[in-house]
Amino acid sequence: MKFDLTNLRGDITGGITAGVVALPLALALGVASGLGPMAGMYGAIAVGFFAALFGGTGPQISGPTGPMVVVLAGLFASLSGDASLIFTAVILAGALQVAFGVLGVGHYIRLVPYPVISGFMTGIGVIIIILQLNPLLGHASPSGTLGALGNVPEALSDIHPANLLLGLATLAMVYLWPAKWGRFVPAPLAALVVGTVVAFFALNVPVLGSIPTGLPELHMPVFGGDQMMLVVEAAIILAVLGSLDSLLTSLVADNMTRTRHHSNKELIGQGIGNAAAGFIGGIAGAGATMRTVVNIRSGGQTRISGMVHSLVLLAVALGLGPLAENIPQAVLAGILVKVGLDIIDWKYLKRAHQGPRWDLLLMVLVLGMTVFVDLITAVGVGVVLAALAYVKQVASLQIERLRNLPEHLDSEEDKAILQRNRDRIALFEFSGPLSFGAAADLGHHVREQSASGSKVLILDFSAMPFLDLSAAMAVETIASDARDSGKQLFLAGMNEEVEKVLKGLNGRVPANSSFADRSEALKAAEAALQVPASGATGGLSAAAS
């Protein structure tokens, strides 16, 4: 594997800066997951190093993120804190991501509509904030969003003033830290150090407590048992969510560096990183937007920067324990509230009222389901509804373009034929491939738009490159209607593929009803109108009978 050393100094500077920024977030997200601060550190080290080494986005910095932690916190509650099963889910998620990359799924993950992404990302931000309300008030946070919300009234009746003041001061410091100082000491790290020092000397507030130090232990996956379905479900959610999160961050990196990432290679790297994290007792991670932006702005451009970021965290982890034990929980809660607020899609919310109402409704629906149901259901329902809405829009457009007007014809001869037989020939031109949504209304549209006295119906397939089952069955319905009403049906401009589909489904396409182009069909229709009706109808109507 080749390394680009042309930007070595910038990569080292960016990696060190990103590592410093990642430190407080790794500790905070580890605590939020329920597995402890060092699980966050080990996850940041493993995912950050291996995703950079094997991934497909040069300056990407990977590690624990809010969305992944929300899933892990729910799994922690469901499994009653069984760490071995949780790390098994992380390993399985990594294996699934590698499979996604090998199978080329990366190109399709990016097709999730923006309102769905906005809804579930905003929902995740809301969940993170809700889960930190109790720690800010000086109380342990119950598992789950509803549990945390339900405990807020009790926590409000017994507020720990010093704890709340410290948490709010941390949040204010993260927001108000001058940008020029942030180039030397990132705001989250400054808030972490200042809050810990103040609490150590002046306040009696809950702290993290005992933290193990040294190299992590090896955690082998555990399979079987009654709760394995929970593990598999969580692994699927982590894999899909981590893939989306990472590829969205990759797009941000592309925009900043004017490069193009490799989606499937990135998924393989993320998968290897998450599997490694599970084996050493780390939480799952993904591409982290804020840390990636910090890395790029600090000079990082290649995979070396992501690997340096992990090595910085590893050096800290090996000697951090005694210092981290005194970090107040309120300080981490304040930092996490800022993380949650950053995840919320304020950019869209500020102007949502100016966009399509359906998109706003879809976003709010996904947001609500993310917070009160679960992530995979929210995304699944959102994607299905968005797809159906899109199909409906395309179908309406396709039906509108199914033209029955002589004015648009280029040939003066064709126009003259239609003009002479205005009420006796109905011509319909397909403007492109039909979706199954349009096919459903195709027969009804043709019946409505055909003149009541028309004797010949012409379907022009010249602009239709292919025909699927739904469209073919709709054509058969039109043929049946033509037969029942005594009309002759002519087909024009069919290519080999369209003709093959119609023959396969309807048995045959009679030669005297199929024409090379529209002009031939119009001439044949006018000639047929001058011959007394024999009672038979041409085309597919005859084949269908």
Coordinates of C-alpha atoms in Angstrom, one line a residue:
M1 CA 0.0 0.0 0.0
K2 CA 1.5 3.3 -1.1
F3 CA 1.7 6.4 1.1
D4 CA 1.8 9.9 -0.2
L5 CA 4.6 11.7 1.6
T6 CA 4.4 15.0 -0.3
N7 CA 2.3 16.6 2.5
L8 CA 3.9 14.9 5.5
R9 CA 4.3 18.0 7.6
G10 CA 0.6 19.0 7.0
D11 CA -0.6 15.5 7.7
I12 CA 1.2 15.3 11.0
T13 CA 0.0 18.8 12.1
G14 CA -3.6 18.0 11.0
G15 CA -3.5 14.5 12.7
I16 CA -2.2 15.9 16.0
T17 CA -4.8 18.7 16.0
A18 CA -7.6 16.2 15.1
G19 CA -6.4 13.9 17.9
V20 CA -6.6 16.7 20.5
V21 CA -10.1 17.6 19.3
A22 CA -11.1 13.9 19.4
L23 CA -9.9 13.3 23.0
P24 CA -12.8 14.8 24.9
L25 CA -15.4 13.6 22.4
A26 CA -14.1 10.0 22.6
L27 CA -14.3 10.1 26.5
A28 CA -17.8 11.7 26.4
L29 CA -19.2 9.4 23.8
G30 CA -17.8 6.4 25.6
V31 CA -19.6 7.4 28.7
A32 CA -22.8 8.1 26.8
S33 CA -22.7 4.6 25.3
G34 CA -22.8 3.0 28.8
L35 CA -19.5 1.2 28.2
G36 CA -17.2 3.7 29.8
P37 CA -14.8 6.4 28.7
M38 CA -12.0 4.0 27.7
A39 CA -14.3 2.1 25.4
G40 CA -14.7 5.5 23.6
M41 CA -10.9 5.9 23.5
Y42 CA -10.3 2.4 22.2
G43 CA -13.0 2.9 19.5
A44 CA -11.5 6.2 18.4
I45 CA -8.0 4.5 18.2
A46 CA -9.0 1.4 16.3
V47 CA -11.6 2.9 13.9
G48 CA -9.5 6.0 13.3
F49 CA -6.4 4.1 12.4
F50 CA -7.8 1.2 10.3
A51 CA -10.4 3.3 8.5
A52 CA -7.6 5.7 7.5
L53 CA -5.3 2.9 6.5
F54 CA -7.7 1.0 4.3
G55 CA -10.4 3.6 3.5
G56 CA -11.1 5.6 0.4
T57 CA -11.2 9.2 1.7
G58 CA -7.7 10.7 2.2
P59 CA -8.3 13.3 5.0
Q60 CA -11.2 11.5 6.7
I61 CA -10.9 11.3 10.5
S62 CA -13.0 8.4 11.9
G63 CA -14.1 7.6 15.5
P64 CA -17.1 7.4 17.8
T65 CA -20.0 9.6 16.6
G66 CA -23.3 10.6 18.1
P67 CA -25.5 8.4 15.8
M68 CA -23.5 5.3 16.6
V69 CA -23.5 6.0 20.3
V70 CA -27.3 6.4 20.3
V71 CA -27.6 2.8 18.9
L72 CA -25.0 1.4 21.3
A73 CA -26.7 3.1 24.3
G74 CA -30.0 1.5 23.4
L75 CA -28.3 -1.9 23.0
F76 CA -26.6 -1.5 26.3
A77 CA -30.0 -1.0 28.0
S78 CA -31.6 -3.9 26.1
L79 CA -28.8 -6.3 27.0
S80 CA -28.5 -5.1 30.6
G81 CA -24.9 -4.0 30.0
D82 CA -23.6 -7.4 28.7
A83 CA -20.3 -6.0 27.2
S84 CA -19.4 -9.2 25.3
L85 CA -22.6 -9.2 23.3
I86 CA -22.3 -5.4 22.6
F87 CA -18.8 -5.9 21.3
T88 CA -20.0 -8.8 19.2
A89 CA -22.6 -6.4 17.6
V90 CA -19.7 -4.0 16.8
I91 CA -17.6 -6.8 15.2
L92 CA -20.6 -7.9 13.1
A93 CA -21.3 -4.4 12.1
G94 CA -17.8 -4.1 10.8
A95 CA -18.1 -7.4 8.9
L96 CA -21.3 -6.1 7.3
Q97 CA -19.6 -2.9 6.2
V98 CA -16.8 -4.8 4.6
A99 CA -19.5 -6.9 2.8
F100 CA -21.2 -3.6 1.7
G101 CA -17.9 -2.4 0.2
V102 CA -17.1 -5.7 -1.6
L103 CA -20.7 -5.8 -3.0
G104 CA -20.6 -2.2 -4.2
V105 CA -23.4 -1.0 -2.0
G106 CA -21.5 2.3 -1.4
H107 CA -22.9 3.9 -4.5
Y108 CA -26.5 3.1 -3.4
I109 CA -26.3 4.3 0.2
R110 CA -25.8 7.8 -1.1
L111 CA -29.3 7.6 -2.8
V112 CA -31.1 8.2 0.6
P113 CA -33.2 11.4 0.1
Y114 CA -32.1 14.5 1.9
P115 CA -35.3 15.0 4.0
V116 CA -34.7 11.5 5.4
I117 CA -31.1 12.2 6.2
S118 CA -32.0 15.5 7.7
G119 CA -34.8 13.9 9.8
F120 CA -32.8 11.1 11.3
M121 CA -29.6 13.3 11.9
T122 CA -31.8 15.9 13.7
G123 CA -33.5 13.2 15.6
I124 CA -30.1 11.8 16.8
G125 CA -29.1 15.3 17.9
V126 CA -32.3 15.6 19.9
I127 CA -31.8 12.2 21.5
I128 CA -28.2 13.1 22.6
I129 CA -29.5 16.3 24.2
I130 CA -32.4 14.5 26.0
L131 CA -30.0 11.9 27.3
Q132 CA -27.8 14.6 28.9
L133 CA -30.6 16.5 30.6
N134 CA -30.4 14.3 33.8
P135 CA -26.6 14.4 34.1
L136 CA -26.7 18.2 33.8
L137 CA -29.2 18.3 36.7
G138 CA -26.9 16.1 38.8
H139 CA -28.7 12.7 38.3
A140 CA -27.8 9.5 36.5
S141 CA -29.6 9.2 33.1
P142 CA -32.0 6.3 32.7
S143 CA -31.6 4.2 29.6
G144 CA -33.6 5.2 26.5
T145 CA -35.1 8.4 25.3
L146 CA -38.5 8.0 26.9
G147 CA -36.9 6.9 30.2
A148 CA -34.7 10.0 30.3
L149 CA -37.6 12.3 29.5
G150 CA -39.8 10.6 32.1
N151 CA -37.1 11.2 34.8
V152 CA -36.7 14.9 34.0
P153 CA -39.5 16.1 36.3
E154 CA -38.0 14.2 39.2
A155 CA -34.6 15.5 38.5
L156 CA -36.0 19.1 38.3
S157 CA -37.4 18.7 41.8
D158 CA -34.0 17.9 43.1
I159 CA -31.5 20.0 41.1
H160 CA -27.8 19.8 42.0
P161 CA -27.0 23.6 41.5
A162 CA -23.2 23.3 41.3
N163 CA -23.5 20.4 38.8
L164 CA -25.9 22.4 36.6
L165 CA -23.8 25.5 36.8
L166 CA -20.7 23.6 35.8
G167 CA -22.5 21.9 32.8
L168 CA -23.9 25.2 31.5
A169 CA -20.6 26.9 32.0
T170 CA -18.9 24.2 29.9
L171 CA -21.5 24.5 27.2
A172 CA -21.0 28.3 27.2
M173 CA -17.2 28.0 27.0
V174 CA -17.4 25.6 24.1
Y175 CA -19.6 28.1 22.2
L176 CA -17.7 31.3 23.2
W177 CA -14.1 30.0 22.9
P178 CA -12.5 32.4 20.4
A179 CA -11.7 30.9 17.0
K180 CA -8.1 32.3 17.0
W181 CA -7.5 30.5 20.3
G182 CA -9.1 27.4 18.8
R183 CA -6.2 27.1 16.4
F184 CA -3.9 26.2 19.3
V185 CA -6.3 24.7 21.9
P186 CA -9.7 23.3 20.6
A187 CA -12.7 24.5 22.5
P188 CA -13.9 21.0 23.8
L189 CA -10.4 20.3 25.2
A190 CA -10.1 23.7 26.8
A191 CA -13.6 23.3 28.4
L192 CA -12.6 19.7 29.6
V193 CA -9.4 20.9 31.3
V194 CA -10.9 24.1 32.8
G195 CA -14.0 22.3 34.1
T196 CA -12.0 19.5 35.6
V197 CA -9.6 21.8 37.4
V198 CA -12.4 24.0 38.8
A199 CA -14.4 21.0 40.0
F200 CA -11.3 19.4 41.5
F201 CA -10.5 22.4 43.7
A202 CA -13.8 24.0 44.3
L203 CA -16.9 21.8 43.6
N204 CA -18.3 18.6 44.9
V205 CA -19.9 17.0 41.8
P206 CA -20.1 13.5 40.3
V207 CA -17.0 12.4 38.4
L208 CA -16.1 9.5 36.1
G209 CA -14.3 7.5 38.8
S210 CA -11.9 4.6 38.4
I211 CA -10.7 4.1 34.8
P212 CA -8.5 1.2 33.7
T213 CA -5.2 2.1 32.0
G214 CA -2.8 0.3 29.7
L215 CA -3.4 -1.8 26.6
P216 CA -6.9 -3.1 26.0
E217 CA -8.0 -6.7 26.5
L218 CA -9.0 -8.9 23.6
H219 CA -12.8 -9.5 23.3
M220 CA -13.8 -12.5 21.2
P221 CA -17.3 -12.5 19.7
V222 CA -20.0 -14.5 21.4
F223 CA -22.7 -16.2 19.3
G224 CA -25.9 -17.9 20.3
G225 CA -28.3 -17.3 23.1
D226 CA -31.8 -15.8 23.5
Q227 CA -30.6 -12.2 22.8
M228 CA -28.7 -12.9 19.6
M229 CA -31.5 -11.4 17.4
L230 CA -31.0 -8.1 19.3
V231 CA -27.3 -8.2 18.6
V232 CA -27.9 -8.9 14.9
E233 CA -30.5 -6.2 14.6
A234 CA -28.1 -3.7 16.3
A235 CA -25.3 -4.7 14.0
I236 CA -27.4 -4.0 10.9
I237 CA -28.4 -0.6 12.2
L238 CA -24.8 0.2 13.1
A239 CA -23.5 -0.9 9.7
V240 CA -26.1 1.1 7.7
L241 CA -25.9 4.2 9.9
G242 CA -22.1 4.1 10.1
S243 CA -21.9 3.8 6.3
L244 CA -24.3 6.7 5.8
D245 CA -22.5 8.8 8.3
S246 CA -19.1 8.1 6.8
L247 CA -20.1 8.7 3.2
L248 CA -21.8 12.0 4.1
T249 CA -18.5 13.1 5.8
S250 CA -16.6 11.9 2.7
L251 CA -18.8 14.2 0.6
V252 CA -17.9 17.1 2.9
A253 CA -14.2 16.2 2.6
D254 CA -14.5 16.1 -1.2
N255 CA -16.1 19.6 -1.3
M256 CA -13.2 21.0 0.8
T257 CA -10.3 19.3 -1.0
R258 CA -11.8 19.2 -4.5
T259 CA -11.1 15.5 -4.7
R260 CA -13.3 12.4 -5.1
H261 CA -13.5 9.6 -2.5
H262 CA -14.0 5.9 -3.3
S263 CA -17.3 4.9 -1.6
N264 CA -16.8 1.2 -1.5
K265 CA -13.2 1.3 -0.5
E266 CA -14.3 3.7 2.3
L267 CA -16.8 1.2 3.5
I268 CA -14.3 -1.6 3.6
G269 CA -11.9 0.6 5.7
Q270 CA -14.7 1.6 8.1
G271 CA -15.7 -2.1 8.4
I272 CA -12.2 -3.2 9.2
G273 CA -11.9 -0.4 11.8
N274 CA -15.2 -1.2 13.5
A275 CA -14.3 -5.0 13.6
A276 CA -10.9 -4.1 15.2
A277 CA -12.7 -1.8 17.7
G278 CA -15.0 -4.6 18.8
F279 CA -12.1 -7.0 19.3
I280 CA -10.3 -4.6 21.7
G281 CA -13.3 -3.4 23.6
G282 CA -14.0 -0.2 21.7
I283 CA -17.3 1.3 20.6
A284 CA -18.3 1.6 16.9
G285 CA -17.4 4.7 14.9
A286 CA -17.8 6.3 11.6
G287 CA -16.4 9.3 9.6
A288 CA -16.6 12.3 11.9
T289 CA -17.4 15.5 10.1
M290 CA -16.1 18.0 12.7
R291 CA -12.8 16.2 13.2
T292 CA -12.4 15.8 9.5
V293 CA -12.9 19.5 8.9
V294 CA -10.4 20.3 11.6
N295 CA -7.9 18.0 10.1
I296 CA -8.2 19.5 6.6
R297 CA -8.1 23.1 7.9
S298 CA -4.9 22.2 9.9
G299 CA -3.2 20.8 6.8
G300 CA -4.2 17.2 6.6
Q301 CA -4.7 15.8 3.2
T302 CA -3.9 12.0 3.1
R303 CA -4.5 8.9 5.1
I304 CA -1.4 9.6 7.2
S305 CA -3.3 12.3 9.1
G306 CA -6.0 9.9 10.2
M307 CA -3.3 7.4 11.4
V308 CA -1.4 10.1 13.3
H309 CA -4.7 11.1 15.0
S310 CA -5.1 7.6 16.3
L311 CA -1.5 7.3 17.5
V312 CA -1.9 10.5 19.5
L313 CA -5.0 9.0 21.2
L314 CA -3.1 5.8 21.9
A315 CA -0.3 7.7 23.6
V316 CA -2.8 9.5 25.7
A317 CA -4.8 6.4 26.5
L318 CA -1.8 4.6 27.9
G319 CA -1.3 7.2 30.6
L320 CA -4.6 9.0 30.8
G321 CA -6.4 6.9 33.5
P322 CA -5.4 8.8 36.7
L323 CA -6.1 12.2 35.1
A324 CA -9.4 11.2 33.5
E325 CA -10.9 9.8 36.8
N326 CA -11.5 13.4 38.0
I327 CA -13.4 14.6 34.9
P328 CA -16.9 15.7 36.1
Q329 CA -19.9 14.1 34.4
A330 CA -21.4 17.6 34.0
V331 CA -18.5 18.7 31.9
L332 CA -18.9 15.8 29.5
A333 CA -22.7 16.4 29.5
G334 CA -22.1 20.0 28.4
I335 CA -19.7 19.0 25.6
L336 CA -22.3 16.4 24.4
V337 CA -25.1 18.9 24.4
K338 CA -22.9 20.9 22.0
V339 CA -22.4 17.8 19.9
G340 CA -26.2 17.2 19.8
L341 CA -26.9 20.8 18.8
D342 CA -24.3 20.6 16.0
I343 CA -25.9 17.4 14.6
I344 CA -29.4 19.1 14.3
D345 CA -29.9 20.3 10.7
W346 CA -30.5 24.0 11.6
K347 CA -29.5 25.0 8.0
Y348 CA -32.6 23.2 6.6
L349 CA -34.9 24.0 9.5
K350 CA -34.4 27.7 9.1
R351 CA -35.7 27.7 5.5
A352 CA -37.9 24.5 5.5
H353 CA -41.1 26.7 5.3
Q354 CA -39.9 28.0 1.9
G355 CA -39.5 24.5 0.4
P356 CA -41.9 21.8 -0.6
R357 CA -44.4 20.9 2.3
W358 CA -44.1 17.2 1.6
D359 CA -40.3 17.3 2.2
L360 CA -40.8 19.1 5.5
L361 CA -43.6 16.6 6.5
L362 CA -41.3 13.7 5.7
M363 CA -38.4 15.2 7.6
V364 CA -40.6 15.8 10.7
L365 CA -42.0 12.2 10.5
V366 CA -38.5 10.7 10.3
L367 CA -37.4 13.0 13.2
G368 CA -40.3 11.8 15.4
M369 CA -39.8 8.1 14.6
T370 CA -36.0 8.4 15.2
V371 CA -36.6 9.9 18.7
F372 CA -39.6 7.8 19.8
V373 CA -39.4 4.5 17.8
D374 CA -36.0 3.5 16.5
L375 CA -33.5 4.5 13.8
I376 CA -33.8 1.7 11.3
T377 CA -37.6 2.0 11.3
A378 CA -37.4 5.7 10.8
V379 CA -34.9 5.5 7.9
G380 CA -36.8 2.5 6.3
V381 CA -40.2 4.3 6.5
G382 CA -38.7 7.5 5.3
V383 CA -37.0 6.0 2.2
V384 CA -40.1 4.1 1.3
L385 CA -42.3 7.2 1.5
A386 CA -39.8 9.3 -0.3
A387 CA -39.6 6.7 -3.1
L388 CA -43.4 6.5 -3.4
A389 CA -43.7 10.3 -3.5
Y390 CA -41.0 10.4 -6.3
V391 CA -42.7 7.7 -8.3
K392 CA -46.0 9.6 -8.0
Q393 CA -44.4 12.8 -9.2
V394 CA -42.7 11.0 -12.1
A395 CA -45.9 9.2 -13.0
S396 CA -47.9 12.4 -13.1
L397 CA -45.3 13.9 -15.4
Q398 CA -45.2 10.9 -17.7
I399 CA -49.0 10.8 -18.0
E400 CA -49.1 14.5 -18.8
R401 CA -46.5 13.9 -21.6
L402 CA -48.5 11.1 -23.1
R403 CA -49.7 13.4 -25.8
N404 CA -52.8 13.1 -28.0
L405 CA -52.3 16.3 -30.0
P406 CA -51.5 16.8 -33.7
E407 CA -49.8 20.3 -33.1
H408 CA -46.5 18.9 -31.9
L409 CA -45.9 16.7 -35.0
D410 CA -43.0 17.7 -37.2
S411 CA -44.4 16.1 -40.4
E412 CA -46.9 18.2 -42.3
E413 CA -48.3 15.1 -43.9
D414 CA -48.9 13.5 -40.5
K415 CA -50.6 16.7 -39.3
A416 CA -52.8 16.6 -42.4
I417 CA -53.9 13.0 -41.9
L418 CA -54.8 13.7 -38.2
Q419 CA -56.6 16.9 -39.3
R420 CA -58.7 15.0 -41.8
N421 CA -59.5 12.3 -39.3
R422 CA -59.6 14.4 -36.1
D423 CA -62.5 12.5 -34.5
R424 CA -61.7 9.0 -35.9
I425 CA -57.9 8.5 -35.2
A426 CA -56.5 8.8 -31.6
L427 CA -52.7 9.1 -31.5
F428 CA -50.7 8.7 -28.3
E429 CA -47.0 9.2 -28.1
F430 CA -44.9 7.9 -25.2
S431 CA -42.2 10.4 -24.2
G432 CA -39.9 7.9 -22.6
P433 CA -39.8 4.8 -20.3
L434 CA -42.9 4.4 -18.2
S435 CA -42.6 3.9 -14.4
F436 CA -44.9 1.5 -12.8
G437 CA -46.7 4.4 -11.2
A438 CA -47.6 5.9 -14.6
A439 CA -48.5 2.4 -16.0
A440 CA -51.3 2.2 -13.3
D441 CA -53.2 5.1 -14.9
L442 CA -52.2 4.6 -18.5
G443 CA -55.4 2.8 -19.6
H444 CA -57.6 5.3 -17.8
H445 CA -55.8 8.3 -19.4
V446 CA -56.1 6.8 -22.9
R447 CA -59.8 6.2 -22.5
E448 CA -60.4 9.8 -21.2
Q449 CA -58.4 11.5 -23.9
S450 CA -59.7 9.4 -26.9
A451 CA -62.5 11.0 -28.9
S452 CA -65.8 9.1 -28.3
G453 CA -66.1 8.4 -32.0
S454 CA -62.6 7.3 -32.7
K455 CA -62.2 4.2 -34.8
V456 CA -58.4 3.7 -34.8
L457 CA -56.0 3.9 -31.8
I458 CA -52.3 4.4 -32.5
L459 CA -49.7 4.0 -29.8
D460 CA -46.3 5.5 -30.8
F461 CA -43.4 3.7 -29.0
S462 CA -40.6 5.6 -30.9
A463 CA -39.3 7.3 -27.7
M464 CA -39.7 4.3 -25.4
P465 CA -36.3 2.5 -25.0
F466 CA -37.7 -0.4 -22.9
L467 CA -40.9 -1.8 -21.5
D468 CA -41.3 -3.3 -18.0
L469 CA -44.0 -5.7 -16.9
S470 CA -46.3 -2.9 -15.4
A471 CA -46.2 -0.9 -18.7
A472 CA -46.7 -4.1 -20.8
M473 CA -49.8 -5.1 -18.8
A474 CA -51.1 -1.5 -19.2
V475 CA -50.7 -1.8 -23.0
E476 CA -52.6 -5.1 -22.8
T477 CA -55.4 -3.3 -20.9
I478 CA -55.5 -0.7 -23.6
A479 CA -55.7 -3.4 -26.3
S480 CA -58.6 -5.1 -24.5
D481 CA -60.5 -1.8 -24.2
A482 CA -59.9 -1.2 -28.0
R483 CA -61.3 -4.7 -28.8
D484 CA -64.3 -4.2 -26.5
S485 CA -65.2 -0.8 -28.1
G486 CA -64.6 -2.1 -31.7
K487 CA -61.5 0.0 -32.4
Q488 CA -58.5 -1.0 -34.4
L489 CA -55.1 -0.8 -32.5
F490 CA -51.9 0.1 -34.4
L491 CA -48.5 0.0 -32.8
A492 CA -45.7 2.2 -34.2
G493 CA -41.9 2.6 -33.6
M494 CA -41.3 -0.4 -31.4
N495 CA -37.6 -1.4 -31.0
E496 CA -36.6 -5.0 -30.7
E497 CA -36.7 -5.0 -26.9
V498 CA -40.2 -3.5 -26.6
E499 CA -41.5 -5.9 -29.3
K500 CA -39.9 -8.9 -27.6
V501 CA -41.6 -8.0 -24.2
L502 CA -45.0 -7.6 -25.8
K503 CA -44.7 -10.8 -27.8
G504 CA -43.6 -12.7 -24.7
L505 CA -46.5 -11.5 -22.6
N506 CA -49.3 -11.4 -25.3
G507 CA -48.3 -14.3 -27.5
R508 CA -47.8 -12.4 -30.7
V509 CA -47.9 -9.0 -32.3
P510 CA -49.6 -9.3 -35.7
A511 CA -47.6 -7.9 -38.6
N512 CA -50.5 -5.9 -40.0
S513 CA -50.8 -3.9 -36.7
S514 CA -47.1 -3.1 -36.2
F515 CA -45.4 -0.3 -38.2
A516 CA -41.8 1.0 -38.3
D517 CA -42.8 4.6 -37.5
R518 CA -45.7 6.9 -36.8
S519 CA -46.1 8.1 -40.4
E520 CA -46.6 4.6 -41.7
A521 CA -49.2 3.9 -38.9
L522 CA -51.1 7.1 -39.7
K523 CA -51.2 6.2 -43.4
A524 CA -52.4 2.7 -42.6
A525 CA -55.0 4.0 -40.2
E526 CA -56.5 6.4 -42.8
A527 CA -56.6 3.6 -45.4
A528 CA -58.3 1.3 -42.9
L529 CA -61.0 3.9 -42.2
Q530 CA -61.9 3.9 -45.9
V531 CA -62.5 0.1 -45.8
P532 CA -65.8 -1.2 -44.4
A533 CA -65.3 -2.6 -40.9
S534 CA -65.0 -6.4 -40.9
G535 CA -65.6 -6.8 -37.2
A536 CA -62.0 -7.7 -36.4
T537 CA -59.7 -5.4 -34.6
G538 CA -56.0 -5.4 -35.3
G539 CA -52.9 -5.4 -33.1
L540 CA -52.7 -6.7 -29.6
S541 CA -56.4 -6.6 -29.2
A542 CA -56.7 -9.6 -31.5
A543 CA -53.8 -11.3 -29.8
A544 CA -55.3 -10.7 -26.4
S545 CA -58.5 -12.3 -27.4

